[in-house]
Coordinates of C-alpha atoms and ligand atoms in Angstrom, one line a residue:
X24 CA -17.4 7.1 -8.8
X25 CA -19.2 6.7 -12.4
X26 CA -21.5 9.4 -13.5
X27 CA -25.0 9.5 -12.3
X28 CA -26.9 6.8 -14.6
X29 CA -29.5 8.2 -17.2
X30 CA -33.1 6.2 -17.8
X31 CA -34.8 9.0 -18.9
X32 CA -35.3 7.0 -22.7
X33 CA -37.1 4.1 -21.4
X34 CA -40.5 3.7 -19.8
X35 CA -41.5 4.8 -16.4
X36 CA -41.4 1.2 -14.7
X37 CA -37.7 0.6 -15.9
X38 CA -37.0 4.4 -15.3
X39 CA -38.1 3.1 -11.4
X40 CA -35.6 0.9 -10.8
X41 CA -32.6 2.5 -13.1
X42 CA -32.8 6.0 -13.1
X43 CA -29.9 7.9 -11.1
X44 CA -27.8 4.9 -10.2
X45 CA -24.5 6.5 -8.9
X46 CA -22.2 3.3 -8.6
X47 CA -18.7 3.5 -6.5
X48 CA -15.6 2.0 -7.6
X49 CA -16.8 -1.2 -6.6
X50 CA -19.6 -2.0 -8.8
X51 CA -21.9 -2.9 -6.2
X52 CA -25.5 -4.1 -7.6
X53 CA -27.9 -2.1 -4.8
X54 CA -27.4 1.9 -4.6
X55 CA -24.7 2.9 -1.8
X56 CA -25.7 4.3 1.3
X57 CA -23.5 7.0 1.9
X58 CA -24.4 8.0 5.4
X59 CA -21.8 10.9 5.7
X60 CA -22.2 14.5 7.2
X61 CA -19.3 15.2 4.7
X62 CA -16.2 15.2 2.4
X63 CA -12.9 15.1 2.5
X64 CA -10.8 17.1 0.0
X65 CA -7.2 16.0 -1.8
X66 CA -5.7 19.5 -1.0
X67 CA -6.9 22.9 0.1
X68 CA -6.6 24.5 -3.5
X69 CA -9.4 21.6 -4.0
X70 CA -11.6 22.6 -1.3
X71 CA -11.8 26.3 -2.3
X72 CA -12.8 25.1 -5.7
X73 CA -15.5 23.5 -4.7
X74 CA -16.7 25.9 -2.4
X75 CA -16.9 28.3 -5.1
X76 CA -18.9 26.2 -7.6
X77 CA -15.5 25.6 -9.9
X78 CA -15.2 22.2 -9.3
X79 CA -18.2 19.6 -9.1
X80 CA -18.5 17.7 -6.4
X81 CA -19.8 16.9 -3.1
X82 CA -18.9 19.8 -0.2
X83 CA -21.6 18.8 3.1
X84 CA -24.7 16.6 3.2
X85 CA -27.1 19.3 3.9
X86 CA -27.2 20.3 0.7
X87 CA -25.2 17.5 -1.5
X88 CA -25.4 13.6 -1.1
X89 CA -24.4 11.0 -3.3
X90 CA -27.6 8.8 -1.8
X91 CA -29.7 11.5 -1.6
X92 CA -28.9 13.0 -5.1
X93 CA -29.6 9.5 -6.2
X94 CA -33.1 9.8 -5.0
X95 CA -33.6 13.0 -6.3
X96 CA -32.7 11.7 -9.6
X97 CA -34.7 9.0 -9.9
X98 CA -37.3 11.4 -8.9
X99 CA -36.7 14.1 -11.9
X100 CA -36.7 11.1 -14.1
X101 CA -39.9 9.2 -13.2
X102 CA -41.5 12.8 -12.8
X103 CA -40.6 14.3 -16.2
X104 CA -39.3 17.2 -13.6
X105 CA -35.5 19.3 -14.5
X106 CA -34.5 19.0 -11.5
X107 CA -35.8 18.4 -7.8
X108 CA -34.4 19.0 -4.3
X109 CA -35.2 16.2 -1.5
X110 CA -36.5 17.0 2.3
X111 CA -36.6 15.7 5.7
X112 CA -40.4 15.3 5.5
X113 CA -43.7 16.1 3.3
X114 CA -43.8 19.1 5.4
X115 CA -40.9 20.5 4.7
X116 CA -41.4 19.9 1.3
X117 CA -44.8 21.9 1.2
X118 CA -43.3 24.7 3.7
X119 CA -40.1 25.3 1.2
X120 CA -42.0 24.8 -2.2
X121 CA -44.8 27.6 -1.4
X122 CA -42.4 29.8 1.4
X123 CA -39.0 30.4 -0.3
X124 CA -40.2 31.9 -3.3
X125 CA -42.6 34.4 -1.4
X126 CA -42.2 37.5 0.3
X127 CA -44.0 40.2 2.0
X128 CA -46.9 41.3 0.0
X129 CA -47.4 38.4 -2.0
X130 CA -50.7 36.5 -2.0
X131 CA -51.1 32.9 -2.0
X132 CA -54.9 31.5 -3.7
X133 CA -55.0 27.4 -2.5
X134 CA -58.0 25.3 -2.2
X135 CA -59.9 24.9 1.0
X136 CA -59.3 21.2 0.7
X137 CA -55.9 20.7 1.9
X138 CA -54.3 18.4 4.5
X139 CA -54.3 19.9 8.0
X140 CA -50.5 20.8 8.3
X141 CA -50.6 22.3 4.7
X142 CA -53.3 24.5 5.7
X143 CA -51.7 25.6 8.5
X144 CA -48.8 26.7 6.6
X145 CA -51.4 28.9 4.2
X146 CA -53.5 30.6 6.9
X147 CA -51.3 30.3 9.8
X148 CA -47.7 30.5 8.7
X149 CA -47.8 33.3 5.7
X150 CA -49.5 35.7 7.1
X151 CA -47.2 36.3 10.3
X152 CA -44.3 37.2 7.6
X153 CA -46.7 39.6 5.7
X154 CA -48.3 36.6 3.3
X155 CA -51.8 37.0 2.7
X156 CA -54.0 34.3 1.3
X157 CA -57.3 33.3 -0.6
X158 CA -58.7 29.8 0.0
X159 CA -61.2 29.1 -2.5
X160 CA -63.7 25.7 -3.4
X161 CA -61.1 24.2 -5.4
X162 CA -63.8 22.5 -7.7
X163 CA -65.0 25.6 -8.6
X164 CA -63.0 27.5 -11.8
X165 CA -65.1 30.8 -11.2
X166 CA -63.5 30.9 -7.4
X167 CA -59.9 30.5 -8.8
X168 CA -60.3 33.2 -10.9
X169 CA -62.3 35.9 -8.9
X170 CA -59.6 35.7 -6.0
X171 CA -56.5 35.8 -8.1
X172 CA -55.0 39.8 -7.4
X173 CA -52.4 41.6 -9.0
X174 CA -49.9 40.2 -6.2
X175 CA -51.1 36.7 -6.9
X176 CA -47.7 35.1 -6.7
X177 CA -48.7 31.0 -6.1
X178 CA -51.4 29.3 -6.3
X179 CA -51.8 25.5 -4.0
X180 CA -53.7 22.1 -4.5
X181 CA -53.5 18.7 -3.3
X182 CA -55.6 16.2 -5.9
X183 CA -57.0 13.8 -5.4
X184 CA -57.7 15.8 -1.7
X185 CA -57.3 14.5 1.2
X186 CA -59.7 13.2 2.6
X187 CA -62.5 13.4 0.4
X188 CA -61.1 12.7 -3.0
X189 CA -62.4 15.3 -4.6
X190 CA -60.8 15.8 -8.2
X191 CA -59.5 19.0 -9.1
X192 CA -59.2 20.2 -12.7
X193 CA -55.4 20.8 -13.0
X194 CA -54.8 22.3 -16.0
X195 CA -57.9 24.5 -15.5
X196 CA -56.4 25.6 -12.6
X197 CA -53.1 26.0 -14.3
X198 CA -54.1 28.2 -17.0
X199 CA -55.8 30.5 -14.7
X200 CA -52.9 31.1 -12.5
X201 CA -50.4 31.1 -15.2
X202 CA -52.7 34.1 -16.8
X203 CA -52.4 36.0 -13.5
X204 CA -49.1 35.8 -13.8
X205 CA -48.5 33.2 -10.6
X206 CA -47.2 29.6 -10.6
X207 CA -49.0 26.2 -9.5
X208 CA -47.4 23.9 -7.1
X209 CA -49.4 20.8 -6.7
X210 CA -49.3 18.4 -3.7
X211 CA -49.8 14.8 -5.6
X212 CA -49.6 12.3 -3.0
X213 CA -52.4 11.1 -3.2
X214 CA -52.2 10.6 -7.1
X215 CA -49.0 8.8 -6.9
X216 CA -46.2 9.7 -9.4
X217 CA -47.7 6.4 -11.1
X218 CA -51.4 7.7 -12.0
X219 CA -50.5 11.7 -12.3
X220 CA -48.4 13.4 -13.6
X221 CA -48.9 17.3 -12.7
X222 CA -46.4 19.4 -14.6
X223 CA -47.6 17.9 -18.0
X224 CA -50.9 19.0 -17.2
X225 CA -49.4 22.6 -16.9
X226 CA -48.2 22.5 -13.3
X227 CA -44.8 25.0 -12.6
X228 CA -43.9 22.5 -9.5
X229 CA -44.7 19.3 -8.0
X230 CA -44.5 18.1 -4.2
X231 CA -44.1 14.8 -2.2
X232 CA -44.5 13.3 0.8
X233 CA -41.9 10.1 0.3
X234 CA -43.6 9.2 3.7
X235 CA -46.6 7.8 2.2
X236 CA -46.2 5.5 -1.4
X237 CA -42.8 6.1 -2.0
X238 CA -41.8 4.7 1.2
X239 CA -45.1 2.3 1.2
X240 CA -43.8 0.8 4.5
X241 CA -44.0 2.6 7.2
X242 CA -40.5 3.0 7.8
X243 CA -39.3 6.6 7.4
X244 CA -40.3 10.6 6.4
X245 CA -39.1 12.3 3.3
X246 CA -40.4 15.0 0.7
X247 CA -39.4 16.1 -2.5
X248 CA -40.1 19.3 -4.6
X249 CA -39.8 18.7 -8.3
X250 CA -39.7 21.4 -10.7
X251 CA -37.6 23.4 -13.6
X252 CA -34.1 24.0 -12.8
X253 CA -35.0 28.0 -13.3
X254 CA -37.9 27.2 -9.9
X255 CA -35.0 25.3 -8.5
X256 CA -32.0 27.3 -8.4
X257 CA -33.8 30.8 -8.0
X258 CA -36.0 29.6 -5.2
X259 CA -35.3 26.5 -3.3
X260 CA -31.6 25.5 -3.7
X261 CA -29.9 28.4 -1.5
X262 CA -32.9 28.2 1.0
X263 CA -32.5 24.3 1.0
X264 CA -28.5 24.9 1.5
X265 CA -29.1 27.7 4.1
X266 CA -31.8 26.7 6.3
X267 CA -31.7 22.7 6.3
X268 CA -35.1 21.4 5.4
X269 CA -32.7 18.3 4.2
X270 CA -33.5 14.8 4.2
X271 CA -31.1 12.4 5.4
X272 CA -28.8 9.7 3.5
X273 CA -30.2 6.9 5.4
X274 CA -34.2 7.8 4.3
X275 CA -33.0 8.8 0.7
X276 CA -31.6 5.1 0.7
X277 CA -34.6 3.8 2.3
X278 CA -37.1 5.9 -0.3
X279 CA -34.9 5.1 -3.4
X280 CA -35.5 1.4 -2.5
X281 CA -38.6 2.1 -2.3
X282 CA -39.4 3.5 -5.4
X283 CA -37.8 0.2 -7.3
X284 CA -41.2 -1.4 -6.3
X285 CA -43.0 1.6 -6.2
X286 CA -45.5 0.4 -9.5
X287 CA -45.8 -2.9 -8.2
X288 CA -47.2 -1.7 -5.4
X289 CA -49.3 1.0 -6.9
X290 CA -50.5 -1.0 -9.2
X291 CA -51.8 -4.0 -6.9
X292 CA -53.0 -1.4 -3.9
X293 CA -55.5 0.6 -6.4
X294 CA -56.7 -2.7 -8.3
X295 CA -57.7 -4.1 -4.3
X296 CA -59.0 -0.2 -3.5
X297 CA -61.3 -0.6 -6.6
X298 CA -63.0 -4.0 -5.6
X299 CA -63.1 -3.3 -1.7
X300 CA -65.1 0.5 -3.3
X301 CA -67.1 -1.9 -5.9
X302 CA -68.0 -4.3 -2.9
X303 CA -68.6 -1.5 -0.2
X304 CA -70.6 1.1 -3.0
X305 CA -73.4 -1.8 -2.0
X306 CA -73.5 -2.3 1.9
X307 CA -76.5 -1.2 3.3
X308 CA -74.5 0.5 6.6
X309 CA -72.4 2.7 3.9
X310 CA -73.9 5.9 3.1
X311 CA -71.6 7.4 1.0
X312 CA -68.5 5.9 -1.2
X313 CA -65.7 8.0 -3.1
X314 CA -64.0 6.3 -5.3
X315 CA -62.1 8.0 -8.2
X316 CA -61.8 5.2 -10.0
X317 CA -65.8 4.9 -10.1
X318 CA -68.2 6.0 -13.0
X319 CA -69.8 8.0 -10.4
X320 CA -67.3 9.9 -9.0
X321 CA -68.4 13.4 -8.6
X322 CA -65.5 14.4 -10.9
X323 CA -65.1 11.2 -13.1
X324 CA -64.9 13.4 -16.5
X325 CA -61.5 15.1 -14.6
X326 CA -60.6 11.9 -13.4
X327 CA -60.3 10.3 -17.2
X328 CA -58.6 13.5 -18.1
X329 CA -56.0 13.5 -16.1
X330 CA -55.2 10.1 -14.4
X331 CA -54.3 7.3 -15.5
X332 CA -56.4 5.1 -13.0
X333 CA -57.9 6.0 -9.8
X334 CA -56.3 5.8 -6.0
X335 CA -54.9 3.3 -3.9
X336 CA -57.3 5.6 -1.0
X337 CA -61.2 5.5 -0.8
X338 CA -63.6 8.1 0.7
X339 CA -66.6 6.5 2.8
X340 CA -69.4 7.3 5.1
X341 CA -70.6 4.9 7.6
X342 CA -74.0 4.9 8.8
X343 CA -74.6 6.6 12.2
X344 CA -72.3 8.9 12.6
X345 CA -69.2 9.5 15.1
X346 CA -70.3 6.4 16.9
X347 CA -70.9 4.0 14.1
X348 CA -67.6 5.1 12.4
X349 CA -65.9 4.1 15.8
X350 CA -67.4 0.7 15.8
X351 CA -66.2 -0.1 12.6
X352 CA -62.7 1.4 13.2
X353 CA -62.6 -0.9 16.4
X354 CA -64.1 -4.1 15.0
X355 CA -61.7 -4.2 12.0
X356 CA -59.0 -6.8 12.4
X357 CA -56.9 -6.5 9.5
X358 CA -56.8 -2.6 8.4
X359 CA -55.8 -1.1 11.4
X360 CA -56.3 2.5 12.2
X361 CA -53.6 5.2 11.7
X362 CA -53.1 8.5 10.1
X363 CA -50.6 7.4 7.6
X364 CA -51.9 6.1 4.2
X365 CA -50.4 4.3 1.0
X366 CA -48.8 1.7 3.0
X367 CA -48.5 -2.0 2.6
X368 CA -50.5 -2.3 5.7
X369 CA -54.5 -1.2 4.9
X370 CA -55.0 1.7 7.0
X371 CA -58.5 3.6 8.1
X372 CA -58.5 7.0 9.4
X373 CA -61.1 8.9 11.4
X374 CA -60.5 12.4 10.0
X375 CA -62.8 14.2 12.1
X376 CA -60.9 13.2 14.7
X377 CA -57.5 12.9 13.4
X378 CA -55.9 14.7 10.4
X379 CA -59.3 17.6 10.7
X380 CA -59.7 17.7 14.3
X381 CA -58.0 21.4 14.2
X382 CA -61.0 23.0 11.9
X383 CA -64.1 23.9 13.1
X384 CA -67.0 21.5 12.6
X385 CA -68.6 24.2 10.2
X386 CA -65.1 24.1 8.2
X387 CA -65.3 20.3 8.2
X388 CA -69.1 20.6 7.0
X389 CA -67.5 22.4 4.3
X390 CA -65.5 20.1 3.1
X391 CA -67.8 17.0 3.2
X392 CA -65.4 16.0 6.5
X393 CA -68.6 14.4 8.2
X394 CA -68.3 12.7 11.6
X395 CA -69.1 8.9 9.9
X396 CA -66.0 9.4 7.5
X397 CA -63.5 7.4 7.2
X398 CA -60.7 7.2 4.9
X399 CA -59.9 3.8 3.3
X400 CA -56.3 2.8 2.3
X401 CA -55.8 -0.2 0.6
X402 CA -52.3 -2.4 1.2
X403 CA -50.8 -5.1 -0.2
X404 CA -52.7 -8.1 1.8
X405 CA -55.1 -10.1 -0.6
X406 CA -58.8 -8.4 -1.1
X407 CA -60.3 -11.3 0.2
X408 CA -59.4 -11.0 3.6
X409 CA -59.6 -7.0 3.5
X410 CA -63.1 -7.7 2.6
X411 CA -64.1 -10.0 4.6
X412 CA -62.7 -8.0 7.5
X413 CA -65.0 -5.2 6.6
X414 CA -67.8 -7.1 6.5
X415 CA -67.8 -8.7 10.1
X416 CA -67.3 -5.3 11.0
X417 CA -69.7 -2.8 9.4
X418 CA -71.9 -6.1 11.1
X419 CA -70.8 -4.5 14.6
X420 CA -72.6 -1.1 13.3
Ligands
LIG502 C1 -48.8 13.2 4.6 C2 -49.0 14.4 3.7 C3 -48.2 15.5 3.8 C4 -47.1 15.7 4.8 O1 -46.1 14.7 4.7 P1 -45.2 14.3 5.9 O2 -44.2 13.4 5.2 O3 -46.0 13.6 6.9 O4 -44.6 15.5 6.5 C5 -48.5 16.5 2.9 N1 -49.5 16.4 2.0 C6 -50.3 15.3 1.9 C7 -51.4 15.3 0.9 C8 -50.1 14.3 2.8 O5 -50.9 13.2 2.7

């Protein structure tokens, strides 16, 4: 087997469909799917090298995959990461980037504005082993800095958040933890590896769910943490190898597929996000539109600072409520509702309902989560149709 194949030189798009290539003896054009628990080994003396780190090479897929260390390459490439470690889901991603490097005493200071399960990790999960936390407006500087503590270990955000969009100043927030002494992992799924780029903005780690644009269609879970190889190999590589967070050869294959087109599809999703949000800013029955690719995005000043375009995912309020939500949700044709997002498919969520449904309606209030919203994402079908669909039926409201 030839050496892992370096794009790093050229541009990200190339660096999508190049970096990591690990080809066999037989050439083959398409990456190898090496769906193996394991590895054989020429002779015992062999084996016990490798075991103890003297030899490289593969030793058991839950920590060390040719597929999977294909994806995780590509990954550290496109990223501008050192190195990266790839898991079963976005889950386990979150849960191993913010647990492993923590222990009892430490104190975690994330944003209020976090997807449901990553919330759960923060105010459920942490504290049962001793973790305390902070969870702070994440728009607001002056809150970031006010809760950090002398045991301030990591601080957590998701931008653009989900599900309101809201824009969080990362390097902002970077400086301020990095001052107290504490690192910032950022969730950036809904950013896409294509319009953000976290850990040049000042980030210490970055984290995926491959489920959503990496995959882009609907076919299987992944995560991946991507960081320095000091984060890596302190924190997350002898957890990763312990405990089993892993993600399988079949998905890395899936997801590494998936990231040839993964511009493409980026690309053509947030230009057809941007005319649906142009076309719906105007209906009468919309009360509210989110758009981070809109001059008047709450945050557009952080927007053009750190994104190179806006979001394949709009925030919107529909006229009257719970119920008028629901009519449009039902009278759609074409987007169909689901929880998952940055698909092929246009999908529409009820959050309220759905993702949210777990906070209390005051928490929700909070965080602009109102029972009319619905999150928008765009697929690959032409805008036309997407928008025509909407029309007939924000008609039914
Ligand atoms: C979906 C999602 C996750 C969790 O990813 P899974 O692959 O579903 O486990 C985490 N963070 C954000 C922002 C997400 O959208």
């Amino acid at each position: 087997m030839s050496e892992v194949k370096s794009a790093a030189r050229y541009r990200p798009e190339t660096r999508l469909v190049h970096s990591g290539t690990l080809r066999s003896q037989y050439g083959e054009t398409s990456e190898a799917l090496f769906l193996t628990q394991g590895f054989i080994y020429d002779s015992a003396e062999q084996c016990e090298a490798r075991f103890k780190g003297e030899e490289q090479g593969f030793l058991y897929s839950r920590f060390s995959n040719p597929t999977v260390a294909m994806f995780e390459r590509r990954m550290i490439e496109l990223e501008g990461a050192e190195a990266a470690r790839a898991t079963a889901t976005g889950m386990a991603a979150v849960t191993t980037a913010v647990l492993a490097p923590l222990k009892t005493g430490d104190h975690v200071v994330a944003a209020k504005a976090l997807f449901g399960s990553c919330r759960y990790v923060v105010e459920d999960l942490l504290p049962r082993y001793g973790i305390t936390s902070t969870l702070v407006d994440g728009l607001d500087l002056d809150q970031w800095k006010a809760a950090m503590r002398p045991n301030t270990k990591t601080c957590f955000l998701e931008s653009p958040t989900n599900p309101t969009l809201d824009v969080l100043d990362i390097s902002a927030i970077a400086d301020i933890a990095h001052k107290g002494g504490a690192r910032l992992v950022v969730d950036n799924v809904f950013a896409t590896p294509i319009w953000q780029s976290p850990l040049t903005l000042g980030a210490d780690v970055v984290v995926y769910s491959a489920t959503k644009h990496i995959d882009g269609q609907g076919r299987c879970l992944g995560g991946v943490i991507l960081s320095s190889e000091a984060f890596i190999n302190e924190h997350i590589h002898n957890f990763m190898r312990q405990t089993g967070p892993s993600m399988s050869p079949f998905n890395a294959w899936v997801l590494l597929k998936g990231l040839e087109t993964l511009g493409v599809r980026v690309r053509a999703q947030t230009e057809t996000a941007g005319k649906l949000a142009d076309v719906l800013a105007k209906h009468p029955k919309i009360s509210r539109l989110i758009y981070p690719g809109r001059a008047d995005h709450p945050q557009a000043g952080v927007v053009k600072k750190q994104m190179r375009a806006g979001s394949t995912l709009i925030g919107l309020e529909v006229a009257g409520g719970k119920a008028g939500a629901f009519r449009c949700l039902n009278a759609l044709k074409l987007s169909r509702i689901s929880n998952n997002l940055g698909d092929a498919k246009s999908l529409v969520t009820h959050p309220a309902t759905t993702t949210h449904q777990r906070l209390t309606p005051d928490a929700r209030a909070e965080l602009g989560i109102s029972e009319g919203f619905i999150r928008y994402s765009a697929g690959l079908e032409h805008v036309d149709d997407l928008i025509e669909d909407f029309e007939q039926a924000l008609a039914a409201v």
